[in-house]
PDB file of N, CA and C in Angstrom:
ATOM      1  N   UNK A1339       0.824  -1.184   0.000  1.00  0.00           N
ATOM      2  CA  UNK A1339       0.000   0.000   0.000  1.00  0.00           C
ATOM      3  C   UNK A1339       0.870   1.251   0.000  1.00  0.00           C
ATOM      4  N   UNK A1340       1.576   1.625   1.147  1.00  0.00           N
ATOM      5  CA  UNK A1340       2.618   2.499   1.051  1.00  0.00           C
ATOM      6  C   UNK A1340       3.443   2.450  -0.254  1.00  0.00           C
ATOM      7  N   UNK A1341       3.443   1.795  -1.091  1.00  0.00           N
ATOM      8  CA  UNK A1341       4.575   1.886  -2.575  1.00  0.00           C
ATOM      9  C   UNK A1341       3.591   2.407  -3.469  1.00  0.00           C
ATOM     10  N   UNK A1342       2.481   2.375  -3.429  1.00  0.00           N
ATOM     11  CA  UNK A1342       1.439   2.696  -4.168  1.00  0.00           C
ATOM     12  C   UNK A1342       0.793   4.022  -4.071  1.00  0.00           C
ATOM     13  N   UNK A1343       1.030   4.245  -2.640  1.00  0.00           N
ATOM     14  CA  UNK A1343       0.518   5.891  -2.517  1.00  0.00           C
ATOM     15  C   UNK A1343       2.262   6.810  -2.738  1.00  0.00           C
ATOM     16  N   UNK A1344       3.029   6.090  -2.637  1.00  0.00           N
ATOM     17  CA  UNK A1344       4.359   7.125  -2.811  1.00  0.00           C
ATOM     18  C   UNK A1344       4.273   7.433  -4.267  1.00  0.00           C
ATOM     19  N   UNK A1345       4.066   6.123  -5.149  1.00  0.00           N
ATOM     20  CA  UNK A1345       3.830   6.394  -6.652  1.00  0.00           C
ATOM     21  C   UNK A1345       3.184   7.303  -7.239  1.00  0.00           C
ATOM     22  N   UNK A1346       1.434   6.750  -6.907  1.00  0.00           N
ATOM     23  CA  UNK A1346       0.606   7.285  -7.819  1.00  0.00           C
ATOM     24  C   UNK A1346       0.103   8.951  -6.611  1.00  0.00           C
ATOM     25  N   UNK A1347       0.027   9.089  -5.733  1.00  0.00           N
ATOM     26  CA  UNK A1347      -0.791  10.005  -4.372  1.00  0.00           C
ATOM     27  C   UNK A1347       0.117  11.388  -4.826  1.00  0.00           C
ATOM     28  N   UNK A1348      -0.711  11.968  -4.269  1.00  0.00           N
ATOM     29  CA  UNK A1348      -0.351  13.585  -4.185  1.00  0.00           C
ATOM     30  C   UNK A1348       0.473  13.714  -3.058  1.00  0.00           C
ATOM     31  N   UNK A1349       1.278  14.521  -3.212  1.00  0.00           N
ATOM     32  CA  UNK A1349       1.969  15.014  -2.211  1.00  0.00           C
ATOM     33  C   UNK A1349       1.684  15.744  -0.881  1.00  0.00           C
ATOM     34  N   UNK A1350       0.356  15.578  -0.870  1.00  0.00           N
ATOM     35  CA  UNK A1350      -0.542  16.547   0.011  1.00  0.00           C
ATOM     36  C   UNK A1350      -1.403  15.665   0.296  1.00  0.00           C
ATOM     37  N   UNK A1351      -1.942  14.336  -0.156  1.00  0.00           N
ATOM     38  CA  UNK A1351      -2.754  13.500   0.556  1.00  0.00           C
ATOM     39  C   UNK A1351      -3.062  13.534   1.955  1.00  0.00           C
ATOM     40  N   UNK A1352      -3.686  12.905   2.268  1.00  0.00           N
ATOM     41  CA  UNK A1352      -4.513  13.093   3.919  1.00  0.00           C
ATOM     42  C   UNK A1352      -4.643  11.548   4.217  1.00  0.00           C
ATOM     43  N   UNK A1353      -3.527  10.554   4.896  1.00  0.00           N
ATOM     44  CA  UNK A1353      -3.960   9.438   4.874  1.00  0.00           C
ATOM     45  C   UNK A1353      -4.691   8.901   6.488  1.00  0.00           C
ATOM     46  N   UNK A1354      -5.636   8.194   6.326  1.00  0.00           N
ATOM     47  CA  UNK A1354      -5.747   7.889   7.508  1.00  0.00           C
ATOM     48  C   UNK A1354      -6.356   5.977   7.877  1.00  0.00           C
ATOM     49  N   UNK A1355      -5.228   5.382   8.922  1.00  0.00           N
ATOM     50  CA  UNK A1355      -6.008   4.137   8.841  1.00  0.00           C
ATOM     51  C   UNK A1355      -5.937   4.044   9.685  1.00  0.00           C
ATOM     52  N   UNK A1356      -7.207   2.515   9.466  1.00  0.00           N
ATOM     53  CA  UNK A1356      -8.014   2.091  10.401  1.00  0.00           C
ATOM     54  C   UNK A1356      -8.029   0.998  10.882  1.00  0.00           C
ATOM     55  N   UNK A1357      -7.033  -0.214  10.251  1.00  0.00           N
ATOM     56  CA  UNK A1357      -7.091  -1.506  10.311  1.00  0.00           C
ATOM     57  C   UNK A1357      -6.557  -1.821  11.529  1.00  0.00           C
ATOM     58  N   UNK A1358      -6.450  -2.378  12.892  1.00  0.00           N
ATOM     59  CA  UNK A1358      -5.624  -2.999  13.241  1.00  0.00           C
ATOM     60  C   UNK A1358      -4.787  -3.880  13.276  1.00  0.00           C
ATOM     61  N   UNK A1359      -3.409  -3.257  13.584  1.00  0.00           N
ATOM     62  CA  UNK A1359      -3.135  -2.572  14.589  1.00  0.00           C
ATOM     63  C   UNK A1359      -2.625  -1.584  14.131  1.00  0.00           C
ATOM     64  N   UNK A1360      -3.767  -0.148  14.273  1.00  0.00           N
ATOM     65  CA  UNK A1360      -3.575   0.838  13.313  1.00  0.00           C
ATOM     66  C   UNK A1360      -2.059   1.670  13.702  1.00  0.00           C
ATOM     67  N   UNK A1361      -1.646   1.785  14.474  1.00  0.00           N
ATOM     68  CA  UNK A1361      -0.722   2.306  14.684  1.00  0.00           C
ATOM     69  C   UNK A1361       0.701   1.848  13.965  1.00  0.00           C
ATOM     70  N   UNK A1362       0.621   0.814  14.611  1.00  0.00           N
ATOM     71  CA  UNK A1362       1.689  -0.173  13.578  1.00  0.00           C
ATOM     72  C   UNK A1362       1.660   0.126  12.025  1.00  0.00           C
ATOM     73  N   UNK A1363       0.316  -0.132  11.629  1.00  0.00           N
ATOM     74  CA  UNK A1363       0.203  -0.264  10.196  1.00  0.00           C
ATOM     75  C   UNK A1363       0.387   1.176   9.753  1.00  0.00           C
ATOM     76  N   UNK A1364      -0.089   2.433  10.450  1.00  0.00           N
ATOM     77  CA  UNK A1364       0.328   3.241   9.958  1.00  0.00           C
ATOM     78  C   UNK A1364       1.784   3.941   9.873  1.00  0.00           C
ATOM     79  N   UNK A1365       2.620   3.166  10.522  1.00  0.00           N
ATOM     80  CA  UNK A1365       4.123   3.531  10.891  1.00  0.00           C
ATOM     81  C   UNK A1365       4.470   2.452   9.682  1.00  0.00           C
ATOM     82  N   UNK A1366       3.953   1.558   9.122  1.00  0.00           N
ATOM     83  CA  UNK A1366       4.766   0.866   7.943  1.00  0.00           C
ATOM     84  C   UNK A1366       4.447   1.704   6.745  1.00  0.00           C
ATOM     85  N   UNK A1367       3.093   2.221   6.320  1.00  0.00           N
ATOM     86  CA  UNK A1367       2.352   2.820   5.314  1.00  0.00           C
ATOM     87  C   UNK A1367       3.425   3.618   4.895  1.00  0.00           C
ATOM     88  N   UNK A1368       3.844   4.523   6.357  1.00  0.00           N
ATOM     89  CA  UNK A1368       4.538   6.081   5.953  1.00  0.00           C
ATOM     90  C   UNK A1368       6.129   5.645   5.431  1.00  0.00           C
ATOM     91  N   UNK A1369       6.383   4.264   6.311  1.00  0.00           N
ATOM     92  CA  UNK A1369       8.126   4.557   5.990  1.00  0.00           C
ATOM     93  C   UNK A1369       8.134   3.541   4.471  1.00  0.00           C
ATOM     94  N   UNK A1370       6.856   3.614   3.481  1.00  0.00           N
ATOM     95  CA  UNK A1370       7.233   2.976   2.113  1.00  0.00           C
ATOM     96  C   UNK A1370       6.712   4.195   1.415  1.00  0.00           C
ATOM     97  N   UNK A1371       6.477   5.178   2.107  1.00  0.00           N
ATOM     98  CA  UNK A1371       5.807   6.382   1.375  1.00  0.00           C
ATOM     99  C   UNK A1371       6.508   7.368   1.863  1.00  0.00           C
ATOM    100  N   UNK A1372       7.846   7.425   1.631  1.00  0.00           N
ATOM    101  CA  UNK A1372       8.967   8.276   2.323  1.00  0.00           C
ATOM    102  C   UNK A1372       8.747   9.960   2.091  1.00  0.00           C
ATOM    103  N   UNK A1373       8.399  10.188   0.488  1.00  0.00           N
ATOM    104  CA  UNK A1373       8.242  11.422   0.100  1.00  0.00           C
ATOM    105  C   UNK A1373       6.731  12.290   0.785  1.00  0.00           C
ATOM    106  N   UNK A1374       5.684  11.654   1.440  1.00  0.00           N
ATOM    107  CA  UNK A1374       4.759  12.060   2.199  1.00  0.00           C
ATOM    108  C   UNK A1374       5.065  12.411   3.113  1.00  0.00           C
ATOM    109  N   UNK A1375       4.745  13.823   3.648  1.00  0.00           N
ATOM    110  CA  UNK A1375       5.257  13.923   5.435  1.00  0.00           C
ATOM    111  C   UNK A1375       4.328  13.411   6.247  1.00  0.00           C
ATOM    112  N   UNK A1376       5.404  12.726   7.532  1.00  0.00           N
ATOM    113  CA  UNK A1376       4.933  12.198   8.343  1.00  0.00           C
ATOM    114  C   UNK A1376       3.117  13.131   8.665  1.00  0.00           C
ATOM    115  N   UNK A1377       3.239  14.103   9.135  1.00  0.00           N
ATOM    116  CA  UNK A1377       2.077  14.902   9.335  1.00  0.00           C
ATOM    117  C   UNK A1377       0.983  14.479   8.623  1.00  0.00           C
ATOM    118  N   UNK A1378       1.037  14.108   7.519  1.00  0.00           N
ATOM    119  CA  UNK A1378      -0.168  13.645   6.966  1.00  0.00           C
ATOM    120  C   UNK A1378      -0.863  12.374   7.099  1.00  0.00           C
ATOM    121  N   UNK A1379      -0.330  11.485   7.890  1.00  0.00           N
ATOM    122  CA  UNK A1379      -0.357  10.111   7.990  1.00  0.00           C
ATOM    123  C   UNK A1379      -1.098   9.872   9.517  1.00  0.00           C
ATOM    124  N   UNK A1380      -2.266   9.541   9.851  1.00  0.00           N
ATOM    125  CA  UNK A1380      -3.376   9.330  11.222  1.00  0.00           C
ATOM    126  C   UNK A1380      -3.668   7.919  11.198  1.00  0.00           C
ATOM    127  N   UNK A1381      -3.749   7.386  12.292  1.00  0.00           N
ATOM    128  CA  UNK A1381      -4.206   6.138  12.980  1.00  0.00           C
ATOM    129  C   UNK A1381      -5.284   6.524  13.597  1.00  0.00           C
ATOM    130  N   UNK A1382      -6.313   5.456  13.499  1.00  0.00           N
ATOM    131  CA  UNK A1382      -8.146   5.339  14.013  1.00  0.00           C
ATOM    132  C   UNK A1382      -8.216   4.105  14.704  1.00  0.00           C
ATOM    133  N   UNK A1383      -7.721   4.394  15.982  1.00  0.00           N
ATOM    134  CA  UNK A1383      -7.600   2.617  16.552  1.00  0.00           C
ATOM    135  C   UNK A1383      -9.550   2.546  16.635  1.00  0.00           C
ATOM    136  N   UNK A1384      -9.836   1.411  17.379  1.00  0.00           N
ATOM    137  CA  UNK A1384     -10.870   1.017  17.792  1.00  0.00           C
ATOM    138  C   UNK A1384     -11.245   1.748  18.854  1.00  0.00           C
ATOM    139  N   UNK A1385     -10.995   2.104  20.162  1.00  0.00           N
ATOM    140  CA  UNK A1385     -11.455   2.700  21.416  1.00  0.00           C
ATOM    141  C   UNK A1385     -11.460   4.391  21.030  1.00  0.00           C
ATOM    142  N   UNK A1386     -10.612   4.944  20.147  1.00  0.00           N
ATOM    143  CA  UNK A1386     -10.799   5.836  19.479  1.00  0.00           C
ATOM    144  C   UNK A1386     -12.653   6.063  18.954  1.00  0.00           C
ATOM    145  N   UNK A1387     -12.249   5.277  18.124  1.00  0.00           N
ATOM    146  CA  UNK A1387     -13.551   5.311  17.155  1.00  0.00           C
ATOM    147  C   UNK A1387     -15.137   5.335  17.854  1.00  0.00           C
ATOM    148  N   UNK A1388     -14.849   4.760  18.906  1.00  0.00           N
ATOM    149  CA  UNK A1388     -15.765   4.284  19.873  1.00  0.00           C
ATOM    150  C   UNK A1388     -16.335   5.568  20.779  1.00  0.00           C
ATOM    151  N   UNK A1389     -15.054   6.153  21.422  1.00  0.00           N
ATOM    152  CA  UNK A1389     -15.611   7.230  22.023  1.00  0.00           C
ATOM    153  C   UNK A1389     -15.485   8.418  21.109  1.00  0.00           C
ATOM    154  N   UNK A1390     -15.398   8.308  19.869  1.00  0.00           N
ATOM    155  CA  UNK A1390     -15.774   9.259  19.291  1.00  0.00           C
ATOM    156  C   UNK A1390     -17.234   9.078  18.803  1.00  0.00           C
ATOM    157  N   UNK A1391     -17.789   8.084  18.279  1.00  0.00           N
ATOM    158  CA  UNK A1391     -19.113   7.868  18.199  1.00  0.00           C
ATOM    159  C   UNK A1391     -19.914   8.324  19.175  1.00  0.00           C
ATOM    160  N   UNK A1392     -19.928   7.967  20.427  1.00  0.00           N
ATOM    161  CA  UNK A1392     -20.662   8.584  21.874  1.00  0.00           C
ATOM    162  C   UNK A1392     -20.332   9.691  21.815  1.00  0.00           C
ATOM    163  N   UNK A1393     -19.191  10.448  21.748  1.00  0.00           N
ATOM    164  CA  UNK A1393     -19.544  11.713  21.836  1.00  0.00           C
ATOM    165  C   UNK A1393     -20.767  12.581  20.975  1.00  0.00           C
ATOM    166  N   UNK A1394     -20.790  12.034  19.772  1.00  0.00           N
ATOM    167  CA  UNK A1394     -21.347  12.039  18.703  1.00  0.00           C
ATOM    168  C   UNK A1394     -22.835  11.832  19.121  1.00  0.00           C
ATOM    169  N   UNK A1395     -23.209  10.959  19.472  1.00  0.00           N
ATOM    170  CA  UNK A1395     -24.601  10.584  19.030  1.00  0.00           C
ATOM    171  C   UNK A1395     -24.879  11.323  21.080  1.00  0.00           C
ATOM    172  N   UNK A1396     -24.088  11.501  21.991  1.00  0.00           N
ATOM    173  CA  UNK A1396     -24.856  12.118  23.196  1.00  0.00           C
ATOM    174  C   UNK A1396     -24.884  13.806  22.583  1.00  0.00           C
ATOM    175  N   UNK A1397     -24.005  14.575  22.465  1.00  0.00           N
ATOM    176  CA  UNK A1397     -24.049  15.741  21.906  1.00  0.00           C
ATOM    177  C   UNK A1397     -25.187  15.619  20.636  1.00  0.00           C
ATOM    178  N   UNK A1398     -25.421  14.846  19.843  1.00  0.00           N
ATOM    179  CA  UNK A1398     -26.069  14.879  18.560  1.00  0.00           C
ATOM    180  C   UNK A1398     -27.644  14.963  18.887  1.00  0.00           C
ATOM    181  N   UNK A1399     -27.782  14.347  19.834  1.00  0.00           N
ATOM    182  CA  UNK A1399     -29.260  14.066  20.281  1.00  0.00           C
ATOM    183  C   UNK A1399     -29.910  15.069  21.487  1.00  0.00           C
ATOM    184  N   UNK A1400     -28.947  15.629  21.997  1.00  0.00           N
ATOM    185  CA  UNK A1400     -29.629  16.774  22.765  1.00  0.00           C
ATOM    186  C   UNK A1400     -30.041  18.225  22.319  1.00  0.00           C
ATOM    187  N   UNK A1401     -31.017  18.881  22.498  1.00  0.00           N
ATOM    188  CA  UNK A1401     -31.589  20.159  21.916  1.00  0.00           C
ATOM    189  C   UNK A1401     -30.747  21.043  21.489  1.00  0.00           C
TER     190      UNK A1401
END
């Protein structure tokens, strides 16, 4: 994946994953996609995602 976004991706891309173990996977993504700066490259673990949803739907649902 990382050889593929260094190739064909913009230099300004916005990557962000989600797979676990996102952290990991996103520390391999970036170092095959050398010419991307680090800065652009985010991990979405699971407990993340989670309390971001609740925040979401308690804020979302009140007046």
């Amino acid at each position: 994946m990382g050889t593929a976004i260094e190739k064909s991706a913009s230099k300004h891309i916005k990557i962000l994953v989600v797979g676990n173990p996102a952290n990991t996977n996103c520390l391999v993504v970036s170092k095959y996609a050398p010419s991307i700066p680090k800065k652009n490259f985010s991990a979405l673990t699971r407990l993340d995602h989670n309390r971001a949803r609740g925040i979401v739907f308690t804020h979302g649902t009140r007046p």
